[in-house]
Short mmCIF file of C-alpha atoms in Angstrom, two decimals:
data_model
loop_
_atom_site.label_atom_id
_atom_site.label_comp_id
_atom_site.label_asym_id
_atom_site.label_seq_id
_atom_site.Cartn_x
_atom_site.Cartn_y
_atom_site.Cartn_z
CA UNK A 1 108.44 132.34 78.37
CA UNK A 2 106.00 129.50 77.80
CA UNK A 3 102.52 129.27 79.36
CA UNK A 4 103.54 126.70 82.00
CA UNK A 5 106.47 128.82 83.16
CA UNK A 6 104.24 131.91 83.37
CA UNK A 7 101.65 130.03 85.46
CA UNK A 8 104.40 128.80 87.78
CA UNK A 9 105.74 132.34 88.16
CA UNK A 10 102.24 133.72 88.91
CA UNK A 11 101.64 130.98 91.48
CA UNK A 12 104.98 131.75 93.18
CA UNK A 13 104.15 135.47 93.29
CA UNK A 14 100.69 134.76 94.77
CA UNK A 15 102.22 132.59 97.52
CA UNK A 16 104.74 135.33 98.35
CA UNK A 17 101.92 137.91 98.57
CA UNK A 18 99.93 135.59 100.87
CA UNK A 19 102.98 135.15 103.13
CA UNK A 20 103.35 138.93 103.43
CA UNK A 21 99.68 139.33 104.38
CA UNK A 22 99.74 136.43 106.87
CA UNK A 23 103.09 137.53 108.28
CA UNK A 24 101.87 141.08 109.03
CA UNK A 25 100.81 141.76 112.64
CA UNK A 26 99.50 144.82 114.50
CA UNK A 27 101.42 146.19 117.47
CA UNK A 28 99.29 146.76 120.56
CA UNK A 29 101.55 149.58 121.77
CA UNK A 30 101.82 151.79 118.66
CA UNK A 31 98.98 150.26 116.57
CA UNK A 32 101.23 150.00 113.46
CA UNK A 33 101.45 146.95 111.22
CA UNK A 34 104.77 145.15 111.25
CA UNK A 35 106.52 142.01 110.09
CA UNK A 36 107.90 139.84 112.92
CA UNK A 37 110.93 139.15 110.70
CA UNK A 38 111.96 142.81 110.79
CA UNK A 39 111.05 143.46 114.46
CA UNK A 40 114.02 144.92 116.36
CA UNK A 41 114.63 146.88 119.62
CA UNK A 42 113.95 150.19 117.82
CA UNK A 43 110.91 149.15 115.76
CA UNK A 44 108.17 150.43 118.08
CA UNK A 45 107.95 154.04 119.31
CA UNK A 46 105.29 154.56 121.97
CA UNK A 47 104.36 156.28 125.25
CA UNK A 48 104.47 153.88 128.23
CA UNK A 49 101.99 156.04 130.15
CA UNK A 50 98.61 157.65 129.51
CA UNK A 51 97.65 161.01 128.02
CA UNK A 52 96.19 162.66 131.13
CA UNK A 53 94.21 165.76 131.99
CA UNK A 54 95.52 167.20 135.26
CA UNK A 55 98.16 169.57 136.63
CA UNK A 56 101.80 168.75 135.94
CA UNK A 57 103.91 167.65 138.91
CA UNK A 58 106.24 170.33 140.29
CA UNK A 59 109.23 168.59 138.71
CA UNK A 60 107.77 168.80 135.20
CA UNK A 61 107.23 171.84 132.99
CA UNK A 62 103.84 173.50 133.23
CA UNK A 63 101.21 173.69 130.55
CA UNK A 64 100.36 177.29 129.73
CA UNK A 65 96.78 177.77 130.85
CA UNK A 66 94.62 180.52 129.43
CA UNK A 67 93.02 183.06 131.77
CA UNK A 68 89.68 181.23 131.65
CA UNK A 69 91.09 177.67 131.80
CA UNK A 70 90.51 175.61 134.95
CA UNK A 71 93.65 174.03 136.51
CA UNK A 72 92.70 170.62 135.13
CA UNK A 73 92.87 171.90 131.54
CA UNK A 74 96.49 170.75 131.35
CA UNK A 75 96.70 167.73 129.03
CA UNK A 76 99.91 165.79 128.52
CA UNK A 77 101.56 162.37 128.45
CA UNK A 78 102.34 161.41 132.03
CA UNK A 79 105.56 159.66 131.00
CA UNK A 80 107.35 162.52 129.25
CA UNK A 81 105.19 165.65 129.56
CA UNK A 82 104.51 165.97 125.81
CA UNK A 83 101.39 168.11 125.43
CA UNK A 84 100.46 167.06 121.89
CA UNK A 85 98.26 163.93 121.80
CA UNK A 86 99.86 163.07 118.43
CA UNK A 87 103.44 163.41 119.77
CA UNK A 88 105.70 160.59 118.71
CA UNK A 89 106.47 158.09 121.47
CA UNK A 90 109.18 158.74 124.02
CA UNK A 91 110.33 155.09 124.29
CA UNK A 92 111.48 152.57 121.69
CA UNK A 93 111.29 148.79 121.95
CA UNK A 94 110.18 145.69 120.07
CA UNK A 95 106.65 145.62 118.67
CA UNK A 96 104.28 143.43 120.70
CA UNK A 97 101.49 141.66 118.85
CA UNK A 98 97.99 141.11 120.17
CA UNK A 99 98.83 137.41 119.71
CA UNK A 100 101.70 137.63 122.23
CA UNK A 101 100.98 137.01 125.90
#
């Protein structure tokens, strides 16, 4: 490969890398980076509600409190009852960028 062809190839590769960087957005639901080109209805996994610190409703399972825990020691996602703050989301949808309205 001659020098001119190599320079052209390097320039093409640099432009492709720039497109990838520019094309990457951050989802405001799950905080992951994503490419709008590959965004689909199952791309984003998130909790639509907050991680709360209160008693579960009667319809939901109860957090096991220790003998010395106050009743408000129950911590869980209000949407699904998951008690681990790092639990994977209970809903899937498209990613939504901070640029979107």
